[in-house]
């Protein structure tokens, strides 16, 4: 049995512009958030003290966010980067709901935006993983 792979049609211009706009916006947000964590901004230090996992986790989270932000801007990797960052936002949402006294609204919004971008870039992600529709 043989399997034929066919290239999916190119995404529409509107989808491409929407995806790039979202990529740039999310890259700026996660670069700022991750940078604040890496720089040891006092508010971030307090947040991770409240979470109780240690400051090493603040550094790891900052690296994850900055790395994800950079990957969002590398053609072909935005889909995987958005999945990576969506997972990070699931963790942030849980931290807000379970431990932190602040609302989880921003984490929820960022989760929705990263999931939307993952959907917009699904063809890239499948191609990168060696699977085509």
One Martini backbone bead per residue (centre of mass of N, CA, C, O) as a GRO file, in nm:
protein
  133
    1UNK     BB    1   0.095   0.037   0.025
    2UNK     BB    2   0.043   0.366  -0.077
    3UNK     BB    3   0.142   0.706  -0.007
    4UNK     BB    4   0.014   1.024  -0.081
    5UNK     BB    5   0.150   1.340  -0.091
    6UNK     BB    6  -0.009   1.654  -0.044
    7UNK     BB    7  -0.029   1.973  -0.089
    8UNK     BB    8  -0.147   2.228   0.055
    9UNK     BB    9  -0.290   2.500   0.025
   10UNK     BB   10  -0.243   2.811   0.035
   11UNK     BB   11  -0.283   3.051   0.230
   12UNK     BB   12  -0.442   3.314   0.283
   13UNK     BB   13  -0.386   3.641   0.317
   14UNK     BB   14  -0.552   3.684   0.575
   15UNK     BB   15  -0.421   3.454   0.735
   16UNK     BB   16  -0.130   3.556   0.718
   17UNK     BB   17  -0.173   3.837   0.845
   18UNK     BB   18  -0.298   3.738   1.108
   19UNK     BB   19  -0.064   3.563   1.201
   20UNK     BB   20   0.159   3.780   1.202
   21UNK     BB   21   0.022   3.973   1.397
   22UNK     BB   22   0.007   3.770   1.631
   23UNK     BB   23   0.306   3.705   1.649
   24UNK     BB   24   0.405   3.989   1.719
   25UNK     BB   25   0.236   4.039   1.967
   26UNK     BB   26   0.326   3.785   2.128
   27UNK     BB   27   0.628   3.841   2.122
   28UNK     BB   28   0.615   4.102   2.286
   29UNK     BB   29   0.479   3.992   2.538
   30UNK     BB   30   0.685   3.753   2.600
   31UNK     BB   31   0.937   3.927   2.609
   32UNK     BB   32   0.848   4.103   2.847
   33UNK     BB   33   0.777   3.881   3.053
   34UNK     BB   34   1.045   3.722   3.039
   35UNK     BB   35   1.232   3.963   3.096
   36UNK     BB   36   1.121   4.024   3.380
   37UNK     BB   37   1.204   3.753   3.500
   38UNK     BB   38   1.512   3.767   3.431
   39UNK     BB   39   1.553   4.058   3.577
   40UNK     BB   40   1.397   4.060   3.859
   41UNK     BB   41   1.137   4.177   3.904
   42UNK     BB   42   0.983   4.223   4.196
   43UNK     BB   43   0.703   4.112   4.118
   44UNK     BB   44   0.811   3.836   4.015
   45UNK     BB   45   0.939   3.746   4.277
   46UNK     BB   46   0.675   3.749   4.441
   47UNK     BB   47   0.513   3.548   4.274
   48UNK     BB   48   0.718   3.305   4.319
   49UNK     BB   49   0.688   3.309   4.625
   50UNK     BB   50   0.384   3.240   4.628
   51UNK     BB   51   0.402   2.972   4.475
   52UNK     BB   52   0.672   2.804   4.595
   53UNK     BB   53   0.916   2.699   4.373
   54UNK     BB   54   1.111   2.917   4.316
   55UNK     BB   55   1.341   3.110   4.133
   56UNK     BB   56   1.419   2.905   3.914
   57UNK     BB   57   1.132   2.908   3.779
   58UNK     BB   58   1.147   3.197   3.675
   59UNK     BB   59   1.381   3.149   3.481
   60UNK     BB   60   1.256   2.925   3.314
   61UNK     BB   61   1.006   3.085   3.227
   62UNK     BB   62   1.162   3.311   3.087
   63UNK     BB   63   1.301   3.128   2.877
   64UNK     BB   64   1.044   3.016   2.752
   65UNK     BB   65   0.926   3.293   2.662
   66UNK     BB   66   1.163   3.400   2.496
   67UNK     BB   67   1.194   3.156   2.310
   68UNK     BB   68   0.903   3.170   2.201
   69UNK     BB   69   0.919   3.457   2.085
   70UNK     BB   70   1.140   3.396   1.880
   71UNK     BB   71   0.997   3.153   1.735
   72UNK     BB   72   0.754   3.321   1.624
   73UNK     BB   73   0.970   3.471   1.406
   74UNK     BB   74   1.020   3.191   1.276
   75UNK     BB   75   0.986   3.047   1.003
   76UNK     BB   76   0.790   2.748   1.077
   77UNK     BB   77   0.766   2.787   1.423
   78UNK     BB   78   0.496   2.916   1.530
   79UNK     BB   79   0.323   2.670   1.599
   80UNK     BB   80   0.507   2.546   1.816
   81UNK     BB   81   0.537   2.801   1.989
   82UNK     BB   82   0.233   2.829   2.056
   83UNK     BB   83   0.212   2.561   2.205
   84UNK     BB   84   0.426   2.619   2.416
   85UNK     BB   85   0.279   2.880   2.527
   86UNK     BB   86   0.010   2.749   2.596
   87UNK     BB   87   0.123   2.564   2.814
   88UNK     BB   88   0.221   2.797   2.991
   89UNK     BB   89  -0.070   2.918   3.031
   90UNK     BB   90  -0.185   2.684   3.183
   91UNK     BB   91   0.004   2.715   3.424
   92UNK     BB   92  -0.076   3.008   3.491
   93UNK     BB   93  -0.374   2.954   3.538
   94UNK     BB   94  -0.340   2.761   3.772
   95UNK     BB   95  -0.186   2.954   3.958
   96UNK     BB   96  -0.418   3.162   3.975
   97UNK     BB   97  -0.647   2.963   4.079
   98UNK     BB   98  -0.476   2.832   4.333
   99UNK     BB   99  -0.260   3.068   4.450
  100UNK     BB  100  -0.325   3.336   4.334
  101UNK     BB  101  -0.495   3.655   4.392
  102UNK     BB  102  -0.514   3.683   4.092
  103UNK     BB  103  -0.638   3.696   3.800
  104UNK     BB  104  -0.663   3.483   3.492
  105UNK     BB  105  -0.726   3.656   3.237
  106UNK     BB  106  -0.454   3.688   3.086
  107UNK     BB  107  -0.395   3.386   3.054
  108UNK     BB  108  -0.651   3.326   2.891
  109UNK     BB  109  -0.600   3.516   2.655
  110UNK     BB  110  -0.322   3.393   2.577
  111UNK     BB  111  -0.431   3.112   2.526
  112UNK     BB  112  -0.624   3.186   2.296
  113UNK     BB  113  -0.410   3.318   2.109
  114UNK     BB  114  -0.215   3.074   2.087
  115UNK     BB  115  -0.430   2.875   1.981
  116UNK     BB  116  -0.501   3.034   1.729
  117UNK     BB  117  -0.218   3.026   1.606
  118UNK     BB  118  -0.193   2.721   1.592
  119UNK     BB  119  -0.426   2.695   1.390
  120UNK     BB  120  -0.313   2.884   1.165
  121UNK     BB  121  -0.022   2.695   1.181
  122UNK     BB  122  -0.082   2.384   1.130
  123UNK     BB  123   0.065   2.325   0.861
  124UNK     BB  124   0.349   2.384   0.961
  125UNK     BB  125   0.355   2.177   1.188
  126UNK     BB  126   0.301   1.925   1.019
  127UNK     BB  127   0.545   1.965   0.835
  128UNK     BB  128   0.761   1.961   1.059
  129UNK     BB  129   0.655   1.661   1.151
  130UNK     BB  130   0.593   1.507   0.859
  131UNK     BB  131   0.290   1.606   0.808
  132UNK     BB  132   0.024   1.580   0.579
  133UNK     BB  133  -0.303   1.667   0.442
   0.00000   0.00000   0.00000
